[in-house]
Tab-separated table of C-alpha atoms in Angstrom:
chain	number	residue	atom	x	y	z
A	1	MET	CA	-28.907	-17.869	5.700
A	2	SER	CA	-27.484	-21.415	5.460
A	3	VAL	CA	-25.808	-21.969	9.168
A	4	SER	CA	-24.755	-25.556	10.235
A	5	GLY	CA	-25.442	-25.928	13.658
A	6	SER	CA	-22.835	-28.173	14.113
A	7	ALA	CA	-20.055	-25.606	12.125
A	8	LEU	CA	-21.570	-23.185	14.849
A	9	SER	CA	-20.956	-24.880	17.782
A	10	THR	CA	-18.011	-25.975	16.425
A	11	HIS	CA	-16.664	-22.612	16.190
A	12	THR	CA	-17.876	-21.485	19.557
A	13	ALA	CA	-15.694	-24.378	20.888
A	14	GLY	CA	-12.873	-23.359	19.204
A	15	VAL	CA	-12.964	-19.852	20.597
A	16	GLU	CA	-13.322	-21.349	24.116
A	17	ARG	CA	-10.053	-23.198	23.207
A	18	LEU	CA	-8.225	-20.387	22.121
A	19	LEU	CA	-8.920	-18.485	25.081
A	20	ALA	CA	-8.156	-20.728	27.492
A	21	SER	CA	-5.158	-21.899	25.881
A	22	TYR	CA	-4.446	-17.770	25.780
A	23	ARG	CA	-4.899	-17.672	29.993
A	24	SER	CA	-2.479	-21.064	30.207
A	25	ILE	CA	0.358	-18.727	28.846
A	26	PRO	CA	2.611	-17.074	31.139
A	27	ALA	CA	2.656	-13.505	31.502
A	28	THR	CA	6.021	-13.447	30.666
A	29	ALA	CA	5.895	-15.092	27.648
A	30	THR	CA	5.423	-13.817	24.182
A	31	VAL	CA	1.703	-15.114	22.846
A	32	ARG	CA	1.803	-17.304	19.322
A	33	LEU	CA	-0.164	-19.253	17.223
A	34	ALA	CA	0.432	-22.942	17.319
A	35	LYS	CA	0.179	-23.171	13.632
A	36	PRO	CA	1.054	-26.568	11.719
A	37	THR	CA	1.477	-24.570	8.346
A	38	SER	CA	2.421	-21.137	7.134
A	39	ASN	CA	2.687	-19.198	4.160
A	40	LEU	CA	5.677	-17.067	5.359
A	41	PHE	CA	8.854	-17.027	4.325
A	42	ARG	CA	10.532	-15.355	7.279
A	43	ALA	CA	13.190	-16.915	9.313
A	44	ARG	CA	11.487	-17.311	12.338
A	45	THR	CA	13.298	-18.580	15.791
A	46	LYS	CA	11.807	-21.445	17.441
A	47	ARG	CA	9.911	-20.954	20.754
A	48	ASP	CA	9.744	-23.522	23.810
A	49	ALA	CA	6.461	-21.357	24.792
A	50	PRO	CA	3.276	-23.457	23.495
A	51	GLY	CA	0.982	-21.612	21.164
A	52	LEU	CA	-2.844	-20.586	21.133
A	53	ASP	CA	-5.005	-23.135	20.051
A	54	THR	CA	-6.613	-22.691	16.809
A	55	SER	CA	-7.768	-26.147	16.059
A	56	GLY	CA	-11.294	-25.566	16.165
A	57	LEU	CA	-11.313	-22.145	13.888
A	58	THR	CA	-10.772	-23.808	10.519
A	59	GLY	CA	-13.844	-23.838	9.140
A	60	VAL	CA	-16.733	-21.631	7.278
A	61	ILE	CA	-19.473	-21.299	9.741
A	62	SER	CA	-22.375	-19.568	7.599
A	63	VAL	CA	-22.942	-18.646	3.892
A	64	ASP	CA	-25.782	-16.023	3.222
A	65	PRO	CA	-26.598	-16.242	-0.424
A	66	ASP	CA	-29.046	-13.914	-0.520
A	67	ALA	CA	-26.519	-11.089	1.070
A	68	ARG	CA	-23.805	-12.353	-0.547
A	69	THR	CA	-21.605	-12.723	2.634
A	70	ALA	CA	-19.719	-15.492	4.749
A	71	ASP	CA	-18.971	-15.995	8.540
A	72	VAL	CA	-15.747	-17.430	8.341
A	73	ALA	CA	-13.654	-19.237	10.893
A	74	GLY	CA	-9.885	-16.924	10.906
A	75	MET	CA	-7.845	-20.427	10.034
A	76	CYS	CA	-10.026	-21.252	7.276
A	77	THR	CA	-7.630	-22.219	4.457
A	78	TYR	CA	-9.248	-20.636	0.989
A	79	GLU	CA	-9.333	-24.337	-0.139
A	80	GLU	CA	-12.300	-24.912	2.356
A	81	LEU	CA	-13.729	-21.479	1.775
A	82	VAL	CA	-13.961	-21.599	-2.316
A	83	ALA	CA	-14.877	-25.434	-1.673
A	84	THR	CA	-17.907	-24.030	0.285
A	85	THR	CA	-19.056	-20.894	-1.289
A	86	LEU	CA	-18.970	-22.436	-4.897
A	87	ARG	CA	-21.664	-24.938	-3.706
A	88	TYR	CA	-24.202	-21.198	-4.100
A	89	GLY	CA	-22.476	-20.389	-7.243
A	90	LEU	CA	-20.639	-17.601	-5.298
A	91	SER	CA	-16.550	-16.900	-4.707
A	92	PRO	CA	-14.668	-14.624	-1.913
A	93	LEU	CA	-13.913	-10.845	-4.022
A	94	VAL	CA	-10.273	-12.281	-3.773
A	95	VAL	CA	-8.857	-15.593	-3.458
A	96	PRO	CA	-5.370	-15.487	-3.298
A	97	GLN	CA	-3.236	-18.016	-5.427
A	98	LEU	CA	-2.401	-20.840	-3.166
A	99	LYS	CA	-4.700	-23.306	-1.697
A	100	THR	CA	-3.616	-23.252	2.163
A	101	ILE	CA	-3.309	-19.652	2.775
A	102	THR	CA	-6.170	-18.863	5.458
A	103	LEU	CA	-8.856	-15.960	5.537
A	104	GLY	CA	-7.256	-14.553	8.954
A	105	GLY	CA	-3.916	-14.720	7.313
A	106	ALA	CA	-4.529	-12.847	3.739
A	107	VAL	CA	-6.244	-10.415	6.281
A	108	THR	CA	-3.879	-9.432	9.001
A	109	GLY	CA	-1.061	-9.994	6.072
A	110	LEU	CA	-1.647	-9.312	2.205
A	111	GLY	CA	-2.955	-11.414	-0.317
A	112	ILE	CA	-3.747	-10.475	-3.930
A	113	GLU	CA	-5.107	-12.607	-6.991
A	114	SER	CA	-6.290	-11.550	-10.595
A	115	ALA	CA	-9.713	-10.033	-9.293
A	116	SER	CA	-7.329	-7.337	-7.509
A	117	PHE	CA	-7.793	-4.690	-10.355
A	118	ARG	CA	-11.347	-4.571	-9.549
A	119	ASN	CA	-11.854	-5.364	-6.104
A	120	GLY	CA	-8.636	-4.528	-4.242
A	121	LEU	CA	-7.374	-6.621	-1.489
A	122	PRO	CA	-8.860	-9.373	0.691
A	123	HIS	CA	-8.950	-7.169	3.821
A	124	GLU	CA	-11.365	-4.850	2.016
A	125	SER	CA	-14.325	-7.638	1.598
A	126	VAL	CA	-14.430	-7.915	5.523
A	127	LEU	CA	-17.710	-6.191	6.707
A	128	GLU	CA	-16.746	-7.158	10.576
A	129	MET	CA	-14.181	-9.169	12.300
A	130	ASP	CA	-13.997	-10.586	15.974
A	131	ILE	CA	-10.423	-9.944	17.018
A	132	LEU	CA	-8.179	-11.515	20.158
A	133	THR	CA	-6.323	-9.068	21.114
A	134	GLY	CA	-2.770	-8.789	22.428
A	135	SER	CA	-4.749	-8.086	25.820
A	136	GLY	CA	-6.763	-11.031	25.569
A	137	GLU	CA	-10.254	-9.261	24.640
A	138	LEU	CA	-12.228	-10.784	21.879
A	139	LEU	CA	-13.499	-7.742	20.320
A	140	THR	CA	-15.695	-7.297	17.109
A	141	ALA	CA	-14.170	-4.616	14.735
A	142	THR	CA	-15.674	-2.884	12.110
A	143	PRO	CA	-15.672	0.540	10.565
A	144	GLU	CA	-17.794	2.125	12.930
A	145	GLN	CA	-16.837	-0.139	16.018
A	146	HIS	CA	-13.138	-0.396	16.915
A	147	ALA	CA	-12.608	1.335	13.518
A	148	ASP	CA	-8.817	2.294	14.741
A	149	LEU	CA	-8.013	-1.722	15.271
A	150	TYR	CA	-9.986	-2.366	11.938
A	151	ARG	CA	-8.141	-0.111	10.121
A	152	ALA	CA	-4.910	-1.036	11.579
A	153	PHE	CA	-5.383	-4.607	11.417
A	154	PRO	CA	-4.311	-5.391	7.452
A	155	ASN	CA	-0.676	-5.918	7.367
A	156	SER	CA	-0.130	-6.365	10.870
A	157	TYR	CA	0.678	-9.749	10.893
A	158	GLY	CA	-0.596	-10.949	14.032
A	159	THR	CA	1.226	-8.267	16.469
A	160	LEU	CA	-2.320	-6.603	17.133
A	161	GLY	CA	-4.011	-9.560	17.268
A	162	TYR	CA	-5.747	-12.915	15.777
A	163	SER	CA	-9.038	-13.085	13.717
A	164	THR	CA	-11.620	-15.830	14.796
A	165	ARG	CA	-14.447	-14.939	12.469
A	166	LEU	CA	-14.527	-12.948	9.713
A	167	ARG	CA	-17.826	-11.714	7.812
A	168	ILE	CA	-16.639	-11.230	4.073
A	169	GLN	CA	-18.629	-10.201	1.112
A	170	LEU	CA	-18.887	-12.930	-1.912
A	171	GLU	CA	-19.580	-12.172	-5.382
A	172	PRO	CA	-21.400	-14.693	-8.028
A	173	VAL	CA	-19.421	-16.840	-10.275
A	174	HIS	CA	-19.850	-18.863	-12.997
A	175	PRO	CA	-18.804	-22.364	-13.911
A	176	PHE	CA	-16.055	-21.621	-16.677
A	177	VAL	CA	-13.237	-18.789	-17.170
A	178	ALA	CA	-12.328	-18.339	-20.970
A	179	LEU	CA	-8.514	-17.505	-21.113
A	180	ARG	CA	-6.802	-15.128	-23.438
A	181	HIS	CA	-3.215	-15.189	-23.278
A	182	ILE	CA	-1.527	-12.181	-24.917
A	183	ARG	CA	1.732	-11.677	-26.065
A	184	PHE	CA	3.681	-8.871	-26.227
A	185	HIS	CA	7.388	-8.058	-27.507
A	186	SER	CA	7.830	-4.563	-25.133
A	187	LEU	CA	7.185	-4.166	-21.557
A	188	SER	CA	6.005	-0.690	-22.793
A	189	GLU	CA	3.167	-1.784	-24.679
A	190	MET	CA	2.101	-4.788	-22.114
A	191	ILE	CA	1.666	-2.373	-19.482
A	192	ALA	CA	-0.031	-0.030	-21.878
A	193	ALA	CA	-2.539	-2.605	-22.771
A	194	MET	CA	-2.428	-3.289	-18.805
A	195	GLU	CA	-3.574	-0.007	-18.073
A	196	ARG	CA	-6.364	0.266	-20.515
A	197	ILE	CA	-8.119	-3.130	-19.178
A	198	ILE	CA	-7.991	-1.836	-15.745
A	199	ASP	CA	-9.834	1.753	-16.615
A	200	THR	CA	-12.221	-0.037	-19.179
A	201	ALA	CA	-12.812	-3.342	-17.002
A	202	GLY	CA	-12.690	-4.931	-20.812
A	203	LEU	CA	-10.759	-5.887	-23.725
A	204	ASP	CA	-11.998	-5.356	-27.564
A	205	GLY	CA	-15.603	-4.948	-26.349
A	206	ALA	CA	-15.914	-7.857	-23.414
A	207	ALA	CA	-15.862	-7.832	-19.805
A	208	VAL	CA	-12.675	-8.905	-18.099
A	209	ASP	CA	-13.233	-10.316	-14.835
A	210	TYR	CA	-9.632	-11.918	-14.050
A	211	LEU	CA	-6.655	-10.122	-15.183
A	212	ASP	CA	-2.794	-10.870	-14.337
A	213	GLY	CA	0.582	-11.297	-16.390
A	214	VAL	CA	3.776	-13.387	-16.760
A	215	VAL	CA	7.423	-11.616	-17.846
A	216	PHE	CA	9.770	-14.306	-19.223
A	217	SER	CA	12.175	-11.814	-20.549
A	218	ALA	CA	12.199	-7.769	-21.948
A	219	GLU	CA	11.427	-9.578	-25.350
A	220	GLU	CA	8.357	-12.031	-24.113
A	221	SER	CA	5.599	-11.228	-21.728
A	222	TYR	CA	1.922	-12.034	-21.443
A	223	LEU	CA	-1.238	-10.833	-20.004
A	224	CYS	CA	-3.629	-13.108	-19.026
A	225	VAL	CA	-7.269	-12.129	-19.407
A	226	GLY	CA	-10.127	-14.061	-17.971
A	227	THR	CA	-13.916	-13.842	-18.457
A	228	ARG	CA	-16.827	-15.684	-16.772
A	229	THR	CA	-19.045	-17.753	-18.701
A	230	THR	CA	-21.658	-20.294	-18.591
A	231	THR	CA	-20.791	-21.860	-21.906
A	232	PRO	CA	-20.000	-25.110	-21.807
A	233	GLY	CA	-17.116	-27.171	-23.711
A	234	PRO	CA	-13.558	-28.665	-23.610
A	235	VAL	CA	-11.386	-27.353	-20.305
A	236	SER	CA	-7.767	-27.761	-19.715
A	237	ASP	CA	-6.296	-29.683	-16.817
A	238	TYR	CA	-3.362	-28.544	-15.416
A	239	THR	CA	-3.175	-30.763	-12.612
A	240	GLY	CA	-1.592	-33.787	-14.301
A	241	ASN	CA	1.531	-33.346	-16.830
A	242	ASP	CA	0.866	-30.126	-18.363
A	243	ILE	CA	2.008	-27.065	-16.299
A	244	TYR	CA	-0.174	-24.049	-16.546
A	245	TYR	CA	2.672	-20.893	-16.765
A	246	ARG	CA	4.313	-22.818	-19.704
A	247	SER	CA	0.649	-23.253	-21.554
A	248	ILE	CA	0.790	-19.349	-21.714
A	249	GLN	CA	3.888	-19.286	-23.655
A	250	HIS	CA	3.552	-18.543	-27.395
A	251	GLU	CA	4.919	-16.792	-30.515
A	252	SER	CA	2.407	-14.148	-30.922
A	253	GLY	CA	-0.731	-12.903	-30.740
A	254	ILE	CA	-3.672	-14.449	-28.302
A	255	LYS	CA	-4.089	-17.994	-27.106
A	256	ASP	CA	-7.141	-18.996	-26.259
A	257	ASP	CA	-7.756	-21.354	-23.355
A	258	ARG	CA	-10.808	-22.688	-20.853
A	259	LEU	CA	-10.856	-23.764	-17.340
A	260	THR	CA	-13.430	-24.716	-14.683
A	261	ILE	CA	-14.062	-21.902	-12.239
A	262	HIS	CA	-12.442	-23.989	-9.512
A	263	ASP	CA	-9.367	-24.707	-11.602
A	264	TYR	CA	-8.941	-21.552	-12.449
A	265	PHE	CA	-8.486	-20.139	-9.140
A	266	TRP	CA	-6.156	-22.878	-8.457
A	267	ARG	CA	-4.002	-22.773	-11.486
A	268	TRP	CA	-0.949	-21.395	-9.816
A	269	ASP	CA	-1.300	-24.022	-7.022
A	270	THR	CA	-0.420	-27.150	-8.881
A	271	ASP	CA	3.167	-25.854	-9.534
A	272	TRP	CA	3.561	-23.515	-6.919
A	273	PHE	CA	3.408	-21.004	-10.001
A	274	TRP	CA	6.731	-22.281	-11.333
A	275	CYS	CA	8.776	-23.095	-8.120
A	276	SER	CA	7.948	-26.734	-8.149
A	277	ARG	CA	10.674	-26.917	-10.503
A	278	ALA	CA	13.272	-26.576	-8.305
A	279	PHE	CA	12.151	-29.961	-6.737
A	280	GLY	CA	12.075	-31.826	-9.920
A	281	ALA	CA	8.700	-31.830	-10.725
A	282	GLN	CA	8.604	-30.381	-13.904
A	283	ASN	CA	10.738	-33.023	-15.327
A	284	PRO	CA	8.525	-35.251	-17.690
A	285	ARG	CA	10.132	-38.170	-16.139
A	286	LEU	CA	9.938	-37.700	-12.893
A	287	ARG	CA	6.441	-35.909	-13.066
A	288	ARG	CA	4.646	-38.966	-14.475
A	289	TRP	CA	5.592	-40.833	-11.335
A	290	TRP	CA	5.124	-37.534	-8.851
A	291	PRO	CA	1.626	-38.452	-6.886
A	292	ARG	CA	-0.954	-35.783	-7.756
A	293	ARG	CA	-1.713	-35.335	-4.319
A	294	TYR	CA	1.873	-34.207	-3.670
A	295	ARG	CA	1.623	-31.559	-6.614
A	296	ARG	CA	0.240	-28.544	-4.697
A	297	SER	CA	2.224	-25.612	-2.888
A	298	SER	CA	1.644	-27.468	1.065
A	299	PHE	CA	3.770	-30.090	-0.133
A	300	TYR	CA	6.487	-28.003	-1.713
A	301	TRP	CA	6.490	-26.088	1.571
A	302	LYS	CA	7.404	-28.982	3.648
A	303	LEU	CA	10.147	-29.405	1.347
A	304	VAL	CA	11.475	-25.942	1.763
A	305	GLY	CA	11.215	-26.141	5.193
A	306	LEU	CA	13.314	-29.311	5.572
A	307	ASP	CA	16.105	-27.686	3.469
A	308	GLN	CA	15.908	-24.369	5.577
A	309	ARG	CA	16.032	-26.852	9.109
A	310	PHE	CA	19.202	-29.278	7.681
A	311	GLY	CA	20.840	-26.459	4.889
A	312	VAL	CA	20.689	-29.163	2.183
A	313	ALA	CA	20.722	-26.563	-0.816
A	314	ASP	CA	23.677	-24.630	0.558
A	315	ARG	CA	25.795	-28.097	1.437
A	316	ILE	CA	25.012	-28.903	-2.698
A	317	GLU	CA	26.131	-25.371	-3.938
A	318	LYS	CA	29.439	-26.007	-1.370
A	319	HIS	CA	29.602	-29.188	-2.372
A	320	ASN	CA	29.906	-27.978	-6.019
A	321	GLY	CA	32.492	-25.240	-5.448
A	322	ARG	CA	29.662	-22.601	-5.859
A	323	PRO	CA	28.733	-19.660	-3.358
A	324	ALA	CA	25.791	-20.087	-0.959
A	325	ARG	CA	22.709	-18.359	-2.306
A	326	GLU	CA	20.383	-15.744	-1.154
A	327	ARG	CA	16.666	-16.153	-0.951
A	328	VAL	CA	14.759	-13.591	-2.797
A	329	VAL	CA	11.000	-13.903	-2.640
A	330	GLN	CA	9.366	-10.962	-2.311
A	331	ASP	CA	6.175	-9.450	-3.698
A	332	VAL	CA	6.144	-5.281	-4.444
A	333	GLU	CA	3.384	-2.955	-5.601
A	334	LEU	CA	4.703	-0.360	-8.003
A	335	PRO	CA	2.510	2.451	-9.240
A	336	ILE	CA	1.474	1.109	-13.138
A	337	GLU	CA	3.401	4.338	-14.292
A	338	ARG	CA	6.970	3.077	-12.615
A	339	THR	CA	6.421	-0.499	-13.247
A	340	ARG	CA	8.473	-0.747	-16.500
A	341	GLU	CA	11.333	1.272	-15.094
A	342	PHE	CA	11.318	-0.900	-12.214
A	343	LEU	CA	11.405	-4.314	-14.293
A	344	GLU	CA	13.845	-3.299	-16.869
A	345	TRP	CA	16.180	-2.939	-13.506
A	346	PHE	CA	15.205	-6.057	-12.182
A	347	LEU	CA	15.868	-8.073	-15.131
A	348	ASP	CA	19.103	-6.335	-15.486
A	349	ASN	CA	20.414	-6.751	-12.079
A	350	VAL	CA	18.680	-9.790	-10.442
A	351	PRO	CA	18.933	-13.666	-12.441
A	352	ILE	CA	15.424	-14.763	-11.635
A	353	SER	CA	12.563	-15.372	-14.278
A	354	PRO	CA	9.596	-15.864	-14.712
A	355	ILE	CA	8.294	-12.856	-13.012
A	356	TRP	CA	4.329	-12.408	-11.949
A	357	LEU	CA	2.093	-9.332	-12.440
A	358	CYS	CA	-0.822	-8.635	-10.599
A	359	PRO	CA	-2.720	-5.367	-11.112
A	360	LEU	CA	-4.595	-3.702	-8.362
A	361	ARG	CA	-6.516	-0.620	-7.393
A	362	LEU	CA	-8.184	-0.300	-3.939
A	363	ARG	CA	-11.660	-0.117	-3.454
A	364	ASP	CA	-12.032	1.690	0.074
A	365	HIS	CA	-10.998	5.165	0.056
A	366	HIS	CA	-10.436	5.708	3.955
A	367	GLY	CA	-6.762	4.319	4.160
A	368	TRP	CA	-5.283	1.451	5.474
A	369	PRO	CA	-2.247	2.986	7.676
A	370	LEU	CA	0.233	0.108	8.131
A	371	TYR	CA	0.245	-0.289	3.999
A	372	PRO	CA	-0.335	3.051	3.145
A	373	ILE	CA	-0.898	2.754	-1.108
A	374	ARG	CA	-3.078	5.354	-2.424
A	375	PRO	CA	-7.044	4.730	-3.357
A	376	ASP	CA	-7.247	6.602	-6.568
A	377	ARG	CA	-4.364	4.940	-8.341
A	378	SER	CA	-3.433	1.615	-10.232
A	379	TYR	CA	-0.647	-0.642	-8.897
A	380	VAL	CA	0.964	-3.764	-9.964
A	381	ASN	CA	2.267	-6.352	-7.734
A	382	ILE	CA	5.472	-7.848	-8.943
A	383	GLY	CA	6.257	-11.372	-7.648
A	384	PHE	CA	9.689	-13.061	-7.927
A	385	TRP	CA	10.351	-16.205	-5.847
A	386	SER	CA	13.880	-18.026	-6.191
A	387	SER	CA	17.401	-17.709	-4.845
A	388	VAL	CA	20.645	-15.792	-6.390
A	389	PRO	CA	24.260	-16.320	-5.517
A	390	ALA	CA	24.977	-14.559	-2.133
A	391	GLY	CA	26.665	-10.970	-2.111
A	392	HIS	CA	29.440	-9.900	0.582
A	393	THR	CA	26.802	-8.508	2.711
A	394	GLU	CA	23.742	-10.113	4.066
A	395	GLY	CA	20.631	-9.717	2.422
A	396	ALA	CA	22.572	-7.789	-0.631
A	397	THR	CA	20.134	-8.231	-3.340
A	398	ASN	CA	16.846	-8.148	-1.126
A	399	ARG	CA	18.448	-4.668	0.335
A	400	ALA	CA	18.686	-3.485	-3.219
A	401	ILE	CA	15.384	-4.251	-3.879
A	402	GLU	CA	14.167	-2.432	-1.397
A	403	ALA	CA	15.720	0.570	-2.116
A	404	LYS	CA	14.724	0.179	-5.652
A	405	VAL	CA	10.811	-0.201	-4.630
A	406	SER	CA	11.055	2.722	-2.231
A	407	ALA	CA	12.794	4.960	-5.190
A	408	LEU	CA	9.889	4.329	-7.395
A	409	PHE	CA	7.184	5.151	-4.412
A	410	GLY	CA	6.210	1.506	-4.566
A	411	HIS	CA	5.722	-0.889	-1.031
A	412	LYS	CA	6.841	-4.408	-0.460
A	413	SER	CA	4.962	-6.867	1.523
A	414	LEU	CA	6.225	-8.242	4.675
A	415	TYR	CA	5.782	-12.029	4.490
A	416	SER	CA	9.732	-12.529	4.038
A	417	ASP	CA	12.602	-11.120	4.875
A	418	SER	CA	13.328	-7.490	5.105
A	419	TYR	CA	15.777	-5.496	6.029
A	420	TYR	CA	14.847	-1.716	6.975
A	421	GLY	CA	16.298	0.217	9.370
A	422	ARG	CA	13.741	1.053	12.228
A	423	GLU	CA	13.203	4.863	10.921
A	424	GLU	CA	12.709	3.821	7.365
A	425	PHE	CA	10.624	0.678	8.674
A	426	ASP	CA	8.094	3.285	10.714
A	427	GLY	CA	8.056	5.307	7.532
A	428	LEU	CA	6.802	2.857	5.337
A	429	TYR	CA	4.701	0.990	8.010
A	430	GLY	CA	2.175	2.726	9.711
A	431	GLY	CA	4.662	4.503	12.416
A	432	GLU	CA	3.079	6.252	14.688
A	433	SER	CA	-0.635	4.896	13.859
A	434	TYR	CA	0.337	1.531	14.529
A	435	ASN	CA	2.361	2.608	17.677
A	436	THR	CA	-0.993	4.357	19.085
A	437	VAL	CA	-3.226	1.146	18.320
A	438	LYS	CA	-0.855	-1.379	19.473
A	439	LYS	CA	-0.773	0.735	22.734
A	440	ILE	CA	-4.683	0.569	23.065
A	441	TYR	CA	-4.947	-3.282	22.481
A	442	ASP	CA	-2.033	-4.441	23.467
A	443	PRO	CA	-0.716	-2.575	26.789
A	444	ASP	CA	1.435	-5.274	27.650
A	445	SER	CA	3.106	-6.206	24.875
A	446	ARG	CA	2.240	-9.599	24.773
A	447	LEU	CA	2.535	-9.939	21.069
A	448	LEU	CA	5.468	-9.039	18.938
A	449	ASP	CA	6.037	-5.754	17.843
A	450	LEU	CA	5.774	-5.575	13.898
A	451	TYR	CA	9.201	-4.437	13.274
A	452	ALA	CA	10.642	-7.219	15.557
A	453	LYS	CA	8.575	-9.622	13.693
A	454	ALA	CA	8.789	-8.857	9.971
A	455	VAL	CA	12.781	-7.276	10.112
A	456	GLN	CA	14.604	-8.754	13.374
A	457	ARG	CA	12.758	-12.506	13.052
A	458	ARG	CA	13.332	-12.886	16.814
C-alpha cells in the first residue's frame, strides 16, 4: 500500500478540526458544511451559523495498487482522486463528469458516468466509510457494521452525516480510449442498440468499457462507445477551440475518435457538457480569448452563482419584454423500456436540447432504500440542464417532469429543484426506512431532514 505519512497526518488533523468545529456549534443551531464550492442546484437559504471545518479532508490518503483500493477523504474532488490513481494505472469504478464533484458528495448524493452500465453508481464501490453523524459520533460503516447507516447513506445528501474517509474499489485502465460515435435516425433504434450493448458488454465483437449518448432531436441521436486501449496514436484535444459534444455529430454511420484516458474522463467538463454556450464560451470569437483555466465547470458554476445572487438573467428577460424563466436542471432515471416514451414526451413538451443519456445497472443486489431502483433492471439516466419560459405556477415544467417520471416508474435525483408533496416524497425516497435511521444517528435533528433539504429548501 502506498501511504504518505504527510497525507495521513493531514487527514488525522483534519478530522480533529472537523470534530472541534462540530462541538463549537450551539446545540440549537443546525449543523452544515462550510464548503467553498458545490454542485447542487437547489436554492439554499443563507445561514449565519458557522459550518463544519472540512479544510483537512480534501486529499487522497493512500492507494493500494495490489488490492486496487484507495482510502480517500470525503471532500476530495474527483479531479484530485483521478490524478492520483492514474499514476498507478487505476481509476475509480465510476468517475462523475465534473472535476469538482467530491467523492463524499457523489456517495451521499448520486454520481453517474459512462462506466455505470457495468459498474453501477459510485456508492456501490465503497467498501467502508467513516461518517460523522448528526449525534457527533464518528462511526465506521460497512455492509456488516452499522449496515443500516451504510445502506441509507447514499442519496441522503448530508442529512444523516458527512463522510470523512471512504475506502473504494479501483479498476485498471489503459492510456487511451478509442471512441465510436454512432448516429441514429430514430430513438427506437438507438435505445435498442444501447440495450444490446448493455446485455453483451460489447459491440461488433469488441469489448465496450464506456457507454453514453446524446439526443439532439427525435431524428438525430448518438451512442458514444468507448474502448480502453494501449495502442498509441493521435488523440483529440477538446480543451481548446474544438468542442466535444459538437465533435459527436455527423450525417450517418460511425465516426471514430481517440482521447487519452485523462481527457476522456473530463471530456464534458471543459464546456460543462454544452452549458458553456449560455456564457458565450462557444462563440469562436470569444472562445479564442477565453483563458483555458476558466474553461471548466467550476468557473461556469461561479457565473451561475452570481446570476442567482443578482438575478441578472431575469433582469435581461424583463428588459427585453420576455417572461421570466424557470430553471430546469435535472437528472432522472427511467427503466430502459420506458425511455423512448419519456424522450418523445420531453421533446414534444420541453424546449431543451441536447439531452444526455447514460445507461446504468446496479451491481449490488441488497438495495439502497433512499433510491430504490431495481438491481436486476437496466435504467437510463436522462440529463437536461437549461431553462424554459416560466409558467403560471411555480416550477410548472419541473412538476410536469416529476409527474411523467413517476408515471413511467422512474426516479429523480435530488441535487436540484423538487416539488413533491411530503407523502409522495416519502414513498419515493425511503420513507420509514429513512426515518428509522435518522432517529438512530441524528436523534436531536442536528442535521436537516431530507424533505426539508431537498424540497422545502430551508
